[in-house]
Amino acid sequence: MAEPLLAVERVTCRFGGLLAVDAASLTASEGHITALIGPNGAGKTTLFSIISGFIKASGGAVRYAGEDITGEPPHRLARRGIARTFQIVQPFVGLSVRENILVGAHLHHRTRSAALAVADQIGHDVGLGEYLSRSADTLTVAGRKRLELARALATRPKVLLLDEVLAGLNPSEVRDIVPVIRDLCRRGITILMIEHVMQAVMSLAEHVFVLAEGRMIAQGSPAQVVADPVVVEAYLGRGAAAKLGTSYGR
Amino acid sequence: MKALIPTAAVLAVLAAVPLVVHSNVTLNFLVVALMIALAGQGWNILGGYGGQYSFGHAAFFGTGAYVTAILQVRYGINAWIGFAAGIAAGAALGAVLGALTFRSGLRGSYFALVTLAFAEVLRIIASVAPVTGAGVGTLIRLDLGIRNLQFQSRAAFYWIILALVGVSLVTAQLIERSRFGIWLIAVRENEDAAKALGVNVNGVKLAAMVISAAITAAAGCFYAQYFLFVDSGIAYGTWISIQALLTPIIGGVGTVFGPLLGALVVKSLGEAAKLLTGDAPGLDLIIYGAVLVLVIWFTPRGLIGGLTQARKVLMRRSGRAAPSAGEARDG
Amino acid sequence: MLSPTILIPAVLNGLLIGAIYALVALGLTLIYGVLHIINFAHGALLSAALFAAFFAFRLLGLDPYVAVVLLAPLFFALGYGLQRFIIGPASHGDERNMLLVTLGIAVIIENTLLYAFRADTRTIDVPYAFQTIDIGSTFLAVSRVVGFVAAFAVALALWLIMTFTDTGRAIRAVAKEKLGAELAGINVAHVYAVTFGLGTACVAIAACLLIPSYYVNPTVGDAFVLVAFTIVVLGGMGSVPGALIGALLIGVAESLSGLFLGESLGQIGIFLIFIVVLLVRPSGLFGARA
């Protein structure tokens, strides 16, 4: 396998006495979808925040295309091509949908007209075409998730960090947005996603990493990970794997 | 540029006023109102568009006023150069203040507090430092003549302040339509989301602060030339910090014409109060305080915001689609 | 250079005045800890309380230490009303708006005092104003000592309220987790108002303790409150022990710098400490990271 585009190497994060992330490592291969799963409170979003420059790691390194980017501020990472969405959607409430996307588009387009054209295009691509002129706060949760995607896409990312982009969506909304994500991958964008919605992880991800209590406890294809008793126990508690039988998983 | 037509129209109308109005009292009222509008437009760039509420904009106003006055009085420097130097000094102070506070990540209440404290420190220093004339203040010698930026006719001063206001309006308009402007608004709405989209938040805030400081300093420089006297209470007093934030809030934060509209309203209220109850100290500020609370309560987006809301409601009622928000919005 | 006979009284006086600062700072930190806003109206309220104490003495003949019984509840009600019926509704929950509203109220109160009573400075004459206690190495002003003791008594009372009463528990709940408290049935608007009322009552008590040895004019409150802001920022926003310790430290610092630098420059000293703390460690000595 070629050198991964994004490599997290034994990253540690300490908040006072609490070890939120403990020597966690993962890789994301270019052009593929990689998932990061794990029970609640495992430290997944903390890890994302470290990768995207919002939080400083206490140890370890993050590499992008071979270069050490540990600790670089978010806006500099965005310029390099690393974009992220937020678990709790944060639209620019006072602006229209189009203007929201415009903020991202302006990263690589100086003039208003060029950026507007890009914003409109991306808005249509993610399915928000008819909402472009509406105020961002009139969107539903599903719409806001698409807006998060659109904004991040407008920055022409090479790596997209999706933090629970499917959270809060009902099954039909999930079904509608999965192809949008797959399409991004087809366009060559490397995706690293935190997800709890297992159906999406199974159908989208090619490689899965499992984080529990700050430590990376397993990795592999979705089928392998789901069958791993260590993973089952992390989610369901000690002894659960035995109770459910060792051949747990489809 | 098509978008500048409203600004040009407003300026043209205002420029014609002294040709029709000859009363010195009225002209004086308008001059002061425009000066406050200028100070307010400065605040508006940082607070209205950028969402960083400074409670100490007097720091820039006073620095502009003192630098202009002191350079003339103590160093014999030409008034026009002094004026320009005052603006530059204000901008420099803005850069220093911005670098210190934004680097420390100060926002919201803390930012308001720090700016308030800075203005107060400057006021105290100015009230005791020999170079400012300490408690006595600095008096610019009356010496009419265009070389000294002093004029017999009010109209001349009026056109000068109007020109400055015009520059500030165009600046606001250009910012609104530029990449910097959309980034600044993004910072106001949500800093973290802006960062993730590649906005250099600290850089944007700093630039806004410098522009904001320069514009408000210009108002201070004008004050010095118009009234020919500056002391610490005038230069760095809360009266100007309050009015600098009040006028955009009343008129409409984050809009081009908000501060101008707000200044006219605020000054009119002040005059009305004086007519009704005589020239008692503090009355005008009581009214300003009350208006501030009422505006935040009932029309937080100010007069222009309220008008925009009303227009949208009317258009929706009449069945037409909401106006496209793709072009520069008034936030 | 400076002998203990000058330094010791300076330090002691600093501690005594620090206790009064503590009262003002307590009110401020309480309001911040629960409502998460900086109450810009705090100074104006102190000025108003000083005027109230002044008129209680002049018109009703009430000694300030007695007037406290009247003024503390009165100002509690004022604070409650301000938060419940003006600040709360006007801000629509937005922090930036709350800043502006409290600023507006500060401007209104201060200028109403200015308009009604002019800027002249007033003082009251109480028989014990110049009485001192001899503690051997120096003399201490009686009024200041009373103030010191009373300040700690109030701090203790506040602690008791917070720890043992239902209202206090509700306040702590809202301070920690507003949404959860709301879901548990606590009326947050009421709790906010009670907190604001308590903070304002602290200010009223501080005014009564101050007035025997201090002067009254519309802007005095601001000067005091800036010191209180410095204390709260130094000690940590929302931290009660921080406010107390910070107040004593600042009181001593002010006393000593006044000794060395004189009146007005001493004031700058406070401001500079304030700015430096804000820039370097805004969470203060005891506060949580902002």
PDB file of N, CA and C in Angstrom, chain A residues 29-100:
ATOM      1  N   SER A  29      -5.947   6.216   3.713  1.00  0.00           N
ATOM      2  CA  SER A  29      -5.320   6.095   2.403  1.00  0.00           C
ATOM      3  C   SER A  29      -5.992   6.999   1.396  1.00  0.00           C
ATOM      4  N   GLU A  30      -5.200   7.510   0.501  1.00  0.00           N
ATOM      5  CA  GLU A  30      -5.717   8.462  -0.466  1.00  0.00           C
ATOM      6  C   GLU A  30      -6.832   7.865  -1.310  1.00  0.00           C
ATOM      7  N   GLY A  31      -7.912   8.622  -1.439  1.00  0.00           N
ATOM      8  CA  GLY A  31      -9.009   8.203  -2.289  1.00  0.00           C
ATOM      9  C   GLY A  31      -9.909   7.148  -1.676  1.00  0.00           C
ATOM     10  N   HIS A  32      -9.687   6.809  -0.417  1.00  0.00           N
ATOM     11  CA  HIS A  32     -10.526   5.803   0.225  1.00  0.00           C
ATOM     12  C   HIS A  32     -11.320   6.406   1.371  1.00  0.00           C
ATOM     13  N   ILE A  33     -12.318   5.642   1.817  1.00  0.00           N
ATOM     14  CA  ILE A  33     -13.095   6.086   2.983  1.00  0.00           C
ATOM     15  C   ILE A  33     -12.669   5.263   4.189  1.00  0.00           C
ATOM     16  N   THR A  34     -12.208   5.958   5.207  1.00  0.00           N
ATOM     17  CA  THR A  34     -11.800   5.287   6.443  1.00  0.00           C
ATOM     18  C   THR A  34     -12.734   5.731   7.556  1.00  0.00           C
ATOM     19  N   ALA A  35     -13.129   4.779   8.393  1.00  0.00           N
ATOM     20  CA  ALA A  35     -14.050   5.130   9.473  1.00  0.00           C
ATOM     21  C   ALA A  35     -13.365   5.003  10.818  1.00  0.00           C
ATOM     22  N   LEU A  36     -13.766   5.866  11.740  1.00  0.00           N
ATOM     23  CA  LEU A  36     -13.286   5.807  13.122  1.00  0.00           C
ATOM     24  C   LEU A  36     -14.519   5.594  13.981  1.00  0.00           C
ATOM     25  N   ILE A  37     -14.584   4.416  14.605  1.00  0.00           N
ATOM     26  CA  ILE A  37     -15.757   4.152  15.432  1.00  0.00           C
ATOM     27  C   ILE A  37     -15.328   3.883  16.867  1.00  0.00           C
ATOM     28  N   GLY A  38     -16.326   3.768  17.733  1.00  0.00           N
ATOM     29  CA  GLY A  38     -16.007   3.491  19.127  1.00  0.00           C
ATOM     30  C   GLY A  38     -17.153   3.957  19.999  1.00  0.00           C
ATOM     31  N   PRO A  39     -17.240   3.436  21.213  1.00  0.00           N
ATOM     32  CA  PRO A  39     -18.330   3.837  22.095  1.00  0.00           C
ATOM     33  C   PRO A  39     -18.240   5.319  22.451  1.00  0.00           C
ATOM     34  N   ASN A  40     -19.344   5.827  22.989  1.00  0.00           N
ATOM     35  CA  ASN A  40     -19.378   7.240  23.357  1.00  0.00           C
ATOM     36  C   ASN A  40     -18.301   7.589  24.369  1.00  0.00           C
ATOM     37  N   GLY A  41     -17.720   8.742  24.207  1.00  0.00           N
ATOM     38  CA  GLY A  41     -16.708   9.174  25.173  1.00  0.00           C
ATOM     39  C   GLY A  41     -15.349   8.564  24.920  1.00  0.00           C
ATOM     40  N   ALA A  42     -15.203   7.883  23.766  1.00  0.00           N
ATOM     41  CA  ALA A  42     -13.933   7.214  23.504  1.00  0.00           C
ATOM     42  C   ALA A  42     -12.812   8.195  23.198  1.00  0.00           C
ATOM     43  N   GLY A  43     -13.174   9.390  22.756  1.00  0.00           N
ATOM     44  CA  GLY A  43     -12.134  10.351  22.415  1.00  0.00           C
ATOM     45  C   GLY A  43     -12.040  10.610  20.925  1.00  0.00           C
ATOM     46  N   LYS A  44     -13.056  10.161  20.176  1.00  0.00           N
ATOM     47  CA  LYS A  44     -12.992  10.297  18.716  1.00  0.00           C
ATOM     48  C   LYS A  44     -12.976  11.755  18.277  1.00  0.00           C
ATOM     49  N   THR A  45     -13.914  12.537  18.828  1.00  0.00           N
ATOM     50  CA  THR A  45     -13.957  13.940  18.417  1.00  0.00           C
ATOM     51  C   THR A  45     -12.713  14.673  18.890  1.00  0.00           C
ATOM     52  N   THR A  46     -12.181  14.279  20.068  1.00  0.00           N
ATOM     53  CA  THR A  46     -10.938  14.888  20.533  1.00  0.00           C
ATOM     54  C   THR A  46      -9.829  14.618  19.529  1.00  0.00           C
ATOM     55  N   LEU A  47      -9.777  13.392  19.047  1.00  0.00           N
ATOM     56  CA  LEU A  47      -8.752  13.049  18.063  1.00  0.00           C
ATOM     57  C   LEU A  47      -8.914  13.892  16.798  1.00  0.00           C
ATOM     58  N   PHE A  48     -10.165  14.029  16.356  1.00  0.00           N
ATOM     59  CA  PHE A  48     -10.437  14.864  15.179  1.00  0.00           C
ATOM     60  C   PHE A  48      -9.969  16.285  15.427  1.00  0.00           C
ATOM     61  N   SER A  49     -10.263  16.793  16.614  1.00  0.00           N
ATOM     62  CA  SER A  49      -9.890  18.175  16.918  1.00  0.00           C
ATOM     63  C   SER A  49      -8.379  18.334  16.915  1.00  0.00           C
ATOM     64  N   ILE A  50      -7.672  17.279  17.308  1.00  0.00           N
ATOM     65  CA  ILE A  50      -6.210  17.346  17.277  1.00  0.00           C
ATOM     66  C   ILE A  50      -5.730  17.341  15.829  1.00  0.00           C
ATOM     67  N   ILE A  51      -6.280  16.434  15.019  1.00  0.00           N
ATOM     68  CA  ILE A  51      -5.866  16.350  13.623  1.00  0.00           C
ATOM     69  C   ILE A  51      -6.129  17.675  12.916  1.00  0.00           C
ATOM     70  N   SER A  52      -7.290  18.288  13.196  1.00  0.00           N
ATOM     71  CA  SER A  52      -7.653  19.517  12.480  1.00  0.00           C
ATOM     72  C   SER A  52      -7.141  20.773  13.154  1.00  0.00           C
ATOM     73  N   GLY A  53      -6.308  20.624  14.180  1.00  0.00           N
ATOM     74  CA  GLY A  53      -5.615  21.775  14.736  1.00  0.00           C
ATOM     75  C   GLY A  53      -6.351  22.571  15.787  1.00  0.00           C
ATOM     76  N   PHE A  54      -7.508  22.079  16.238  1.00  0.00           N
ATOM     77  CA  PHE A  54      -8.242  22.843  17.240  1.00  0.00           C
ATOM     78  C   PHE A  54      -7.727  22.586  18.647  1.00  0.00           C
ATOM     79  N   ILE A  55      -7.165  21.424  18.857  1.00  0.00           N
ATOM     80  CA  ILE A  55      -6.629  21.097  20.183  1.00  0.00           C
ATOM     81  C   ILE A  55      -5.164  20.685  20.004  1.00  0.00           C
ATOM     82  N   LYS A  56      -4.340  21.020  21.001  1.00  0.00           N
ATOM     83  CA  LYS A  56      -2.937  20.624  20.914  1.00  0.00           C
ATOM     84  C   LYS A  56      -2.736  19.241  21.517  1.00  0.00           C
ATOM     85  N   ALA A  57      -1.977  18.424  20.803  1.00  0.00           N
ATOM     86  CA  ALA A  57      -1.673  17.096  21.320  1.00  0.00           C
ATOM     87  C   ALA A  57      -0.587  17.202  22.380  1.00  0.00           C
ATOM     88  N   SER A  58      -0.645  16.320  23.369  1.00  0.00           N
ATOM     89  CA  SER A  58       0.420  16.302  24.369  1.00  0.00           C
ATOM     90  C   SER A  58       1.590  15.477  23.898  1.00  0.00           C
ATOM     91  N   GLY A  59       1.348  14.671  22.852  1.00  0.00           N
ATOM     92  CA  GLY A  59       2.438  13.832  22.349  1.00  0.00           C
ATOM     93  C   GLY A  59       2.037  13.199  21.032  1.00  0.00           C
ATOM     94  N   GLY A  60       3.000  12.721  20.291  1.00  0.00           N
ATOM     95  CA  GLY A  60       2.687  12.075  19.025  1.00  0.00           C
ATOM     96  C   GLY A  60       2.721  13.066  17.880  1.00  0.00           C
ATOM     97  N   ALA A  61       2.415  12.564  16.686  1.00  0.00           N
ATOM     98  CA  ALA A  61       2.512  13.430  15.517  1.00  0.00           C
ATOM     99  C   ALA A  61       1.394  13.132  14.531  1.00  0.00           C
ATOM    100  N   VAL A  62       1.086  14.120  13.709  1.00  0.00           N
ATOM    101  CA  VAL A  62       0.135  13.953  12.628  1.00  0.00           C
ATOM    102  C   VAL A  62       0.868  14.292  11.341  1.00  0.00           C
ATOM    103  N   ARG A  63       0.778  13.374  10.392  1.00  0.00           N
ATOM    104  CA  ARG A  63       1.473  13.611   9.123  1.00  0.00           C
ATOM    105  C   ARG A  63       0.489  13.674   7.969  1.00  0.00           C
ATOM    106  N   TYR A  64       0.746  14.601   7.065  1.00  0.00           N
ATOM    107  CA  TYR A  64      -0.110  14.756   5.893  1.00  0.00           C
ATOM    108  C   TYR A  64       0.779  14.776   4.677  1.00  0.00           C
ATOM    109  N   ALA A  65       0.552  13.837   3.769  1.00  0.00           N
ATOM    110  CA  ALA A  65       1.393  13.706   2.571  1.00  0.00           C
ATOM    111  C   ALA A  65       2.856  13.700   2.972  1.00  0.00           C
ATOM    112  N   GLY A  66       3.153  13.000   4.063  1.00  0.00           N
ATOM    113  CA  GLY A  66       4.535  12.873   4.497  1.00  0.00           C
ATOM    114  C   GLY A  66       5.033  14.003   5.378  1.00  0.00           C
ATOM    115  N   GLU A  67       4.366  15.159   5.344  1.00  0.00           N
ATOM    116  CA  GLU A  67       4.844  16.291   6.137  1.00  0.00           C
ATOM    117  C   GLU A  67       4.257  16.302   7.539  1.00  0.00           C
ATOM    118  N   ASP A  68       5.028  16.748   8.496  1.00  0.00           N
ATOM    119  CA  ASP A  68       4.541  16.821   9.867  1.00  0.00           C
ATOM    120  C   ASP A  68       3.682  18.064  10.032  1.00  0.00           C
ATOM    121  N   ILE A  69       2.402  17.876  10.321  1.00  0.00           N
ATOM    122  CA  ILE A  69       1.519  19.034  10.467  1.00  0.00           C
ATOM    123  C   ILE A  69       1.016  19.181  11.898  1.00  0.00           C
ATOM    124  N   THR A  70       1.638  18.479  12.818  1.00  0.00           N
ATOM    125  CA  THR A  70       1.151  18.499  14.199  1.00  0.00           C
ATOM    126  C   THR A  70       1.097  19.927  14.733  1.00  0.00           C
ATOM    127  N   GLY A  71      -0.040  20.301  15.291  1.00  0.00           N
ATOM    128  CA  GLY A  71      -0.138  21.596  15.944  1.00  0.00           C
ATOM    129  C   GLY A  71      -0.357  22.772  15.015  1.00  0.00           C
ATOM    130  N   GLU A  72      -0.448  22.538  13.713  1.00  0.00           N
ATOM    131  CA  GLU A  72      -0.715  23.680  12.838  1.00  0.00           C
ATOM    132  C   GLU A  72      -2.147  24.157  13.050  1.00  0.00           C
ATOM    133  N   PRO A  73      -2.363  25.472  12.964  1.00  0.00           N
ATOM    134  CA  PRO A  73      -3.717  25.987  13.235  1.00  0.00           C
ATOM    135  C   PRO A  73      -4.697  25.587  12.138  1.00  0.00           C
ATOM    136  N   PRO A  74      -5.980  25.538  12.497  1.00  0.00           N
ATOM    137  CA  PRO A  74      -7.006  25.039  11.566  1.00  0.00           C
ATOM    138  C   PRO A  74      -7.002  25.749  10.219  1.00  0.00           C
ATOM    139  N   HIS A  75      -6.832  27.075  10.226  1.00  0.00           N
ATOM    140  CA  HIS A  75      -6.969  27.756   8.943  1.00  0.00           C
ATOM    141  C   HIS A  75      -5.814  27.401   8.018  1.00  0.00           C
ATOM    142  N   ARG A  76      -4.658  27.148   8.589  1.00  0.00           N
ATOM    143  CA  ARG A  76      -3.521  26.754   7.755  1.00  0.00           C
ATOM    144  C   ARG A  76      -3.755  25.353   7.186  1.00  0.00           C
ATOM    145  N   LEU A  77      -4.339  24.460   8.003  1.00  0.00           N
ATOM    146  CA  LEU A  77      -4.629  23.109   7.531  1.00  0.00           C
ATOM    147  C   LEU A  77      -5.661  23.139   6.420  1.00  0.00           C
ATOM    148  N   ALA A  78      -6.632  24.038   6.556  1.00  0.00           N
ATOM    149  CA  ALA A  78      -7.655  24.147   5.517  1.00  0.00           C
ATOM    150  C   ALA A  78      -7.006  24.523   4.199  1.00  0.00           C
ATOM    151  N   ARG A  79      -6.054  25.434   4.269  1.00  0.00           N
ATOM    152  CA  ARG A  79      -5.353  25.802   3.045  1.00  0.00           C
ATOM    153  C   ARG A  79      -4.575  24.632   2.445  1.00  0.00           C
ATOM    154  N   ARG A  80      -4.086  23.757   3.304  1.00  0.00           N
ATOM    155  CA  ARG A  80      -3.361  22.587   2.789  1.00  0.00           C
ATOM    156  C   ARG A  80      -4.318  21.602   2.143  1.00  0.00           C
ATOM    157  N   GLY A  81      -5.576  21.676   2.529  1.00  0.00           N
ATOM    158  CA  GLY A  81      -6.543  20.754   1.952  1.00  0.00           C
ATOM    159  C   GLY A  81      -7.172  19.809   2.947  1.00  0.00           C
ATOM    160  N   ILE A  82      -7.059  20.127   4.233  1.00  0.00           N
ATOM    161  CA  ILE A  82      -7.715  19.293   5.239  1.00  0.00           C
ATOM    162  C   ILE A  82      -8.912  20.065   5.765  1.00  0.00           C
ATOM    163  N   ALA A  83     -10.101  19.525   5.534  1.00  0.00           N
ATOM    164  CA  ALA A  83     -11.311  20.203   5.987  1.00  0.00           C
ATOM    165  C   ALA A  83     -12.046  19.322   6.983  1.00  0.00           C
ATOM    166  N   ARG A  84     -12.805  19.931   7.860  1.00  0.00           N
ATOM    167  CA  ARG A  84     -13.574  19.139   8.814  1.00  0.00           C
ATOM    168  C   ARG A  84     -14.984  19.675   8.950  1.00  0.00           C
ATOM    169  N   THR A  85     -15.910  18.779   9.316  1.00  0.00           N
ATOM    170  CA  THR A  85     -17.242  19.220   9.711  1.00  0.00           C
ATOM    171  C   THR A  85     -17.367  18.999  11.203  1.00  0.00           C
ATOM    172  N   PHE A  86     -18.390  19.616  11.790  1.00  0.00           N
ATOM    173  CA  PHE A  86     -18.540  19.539  13.239  1.00  0.00           C
ATOM    174  C   PHE A  86     -19.693  18.626  13.621  1.00  0.00           C
ATOM    175  N   GLN A  87     -19.524  17.962  14.750  1.00  0.00           N
ATOM    176  CA  GLN A  87     -20.541  17.043  15.240  1.00  0.00           C
ATOM    177  C   GLN A  87     -21.847  17.787  15.487  1.00  0.00           C
ATOM    178  N   ILE A  88     -21.761  18.918  16.177  1.00  0.00           N
ATOM    179  CA  ILE A  88     -22.929  19.765  16.350  1.00  0.00           C
ATOM    180  C   ILE A  88     -22.840  20.823  15.264  1.00  0.00           C
ATOM    181  N   VAL A  89     -23.788  20.747  14.321  1.00  0.00           N
ATOM    182  CA  VAL A  89     -23.658  21.609  13.144  1.00  0.00           C
ATOM    183  C   VAL A  89     -23.606  23.074  13.530  1.00  0.00           C
ATOM    184  N   GLN A  90     -22.741  23.810  12.859  1.00  0.00           N
ATOM    185  CA  GLN A  90     -22.562  25.213  13.178  1.00  0.00           C
ATOM    186  C   GLN A  90     -22.685  26.083  11.928  1.00  0.00           C
ATOM    187  N   PRO A  91     -23.899  26.253  11.424  1.00  0.00           N
ATOM    188  CA  PRO A  91     -24.042  27.125  10.260  1.00  0.00           C
ATOM    189  C   PRO A  91     -23.868  28.580  10.689  1.00  0.00           C
ATOM    190  N   PHE A  92     -23.534  29.427   9.728  1.00  0.00           N
ATOM    191  CA  PHE A  92     -23.501  30.858  10.011  1.00  0.00           C
ATOM    192  C   PHE A  92     -24.950  31.330   9.949  1.00  0.00           C
ATOM    193  N   VAL A  93     -25.545  31.432  11.111  1.00  0.00           N
ATOM    194  CA  VAL A  93     -26.982  31.597  11.186  1.00  0.00           C
ATOM    195  C   VAL A  93     -27.483  32.865  10.523  1.00  0.00           C
ATOM    196  N   GLY A  94     -26.713  33.925  10.595  1.00  0.00           N
ATOM    197  CA  GLY A  94     -27.191  35.199  10.059  1.00  0.00           C
ATOM    198  C   GLY A  94     -27.092  35.287   8.545  1.00  0.00           C
ATOM    199  N   LEU A  95     -26.514  34.265   7.910  1.00  0.00           N
ATOM    200  CA  LEU A  95     -26.291  34.351   6.466  1.00  0.00           C
ATOM    201  C   LEU A  95     -27.180  33.369   5.724  1.00  0.00           C
ATOM    202  N   SER A  96     -27.291  33.576   4.418  1.00  0.00           N
ATOM    203  CA  SER A  96     -28.061  32.645   3.603  1.00  0.00           C
ATOM    204  C   SER A  96     -27.227  31.387   3.366  1.00  0.00           C
ATOM    205  N   VAL A  97     -27.882  30.366   2.835  1.00  0.00           N
ATOM    206  CA  VAL A  97     -27.190  29.109   2.533  1.00  0.00           C
ATOM    207  C   VAL A  97     -26.057  29.374   1.555  1.00  0.00           C
ATOM    208  N   ARG A  98     -26.373  30.156   0.541  1.00  0.00           N
ATOM    209  CA  ARG A  98     -25.351  30.471  -0.462  1.00  0.00           C
ATOM    210  C   ARG A  98     -24.161  31.171   0.186  1.00  0.00           C
ATOM    211  N   GLU A  99     -24.453  32.148   1.074  1.00  0.00           N
ATOM    212  CA  GLU A  99     -23.369  32.895   1.698  1.00  0.00           C
ATOM    213  C   GLU A  99     -22.537  32.020   2.612  1.00  0.00           C
ATOM    214  N   ASN A 100     -23.189  31.041   3.239  1.00  0.00           N
ATOM    215  CA  ASN A 100     -22.453  30.090   4.077  1.00  0.00           C
ATOM    216  C   ASN A 100     -21.394  29.375   3.251  1.00  0.00           C
TER     217      ASN A 100
END
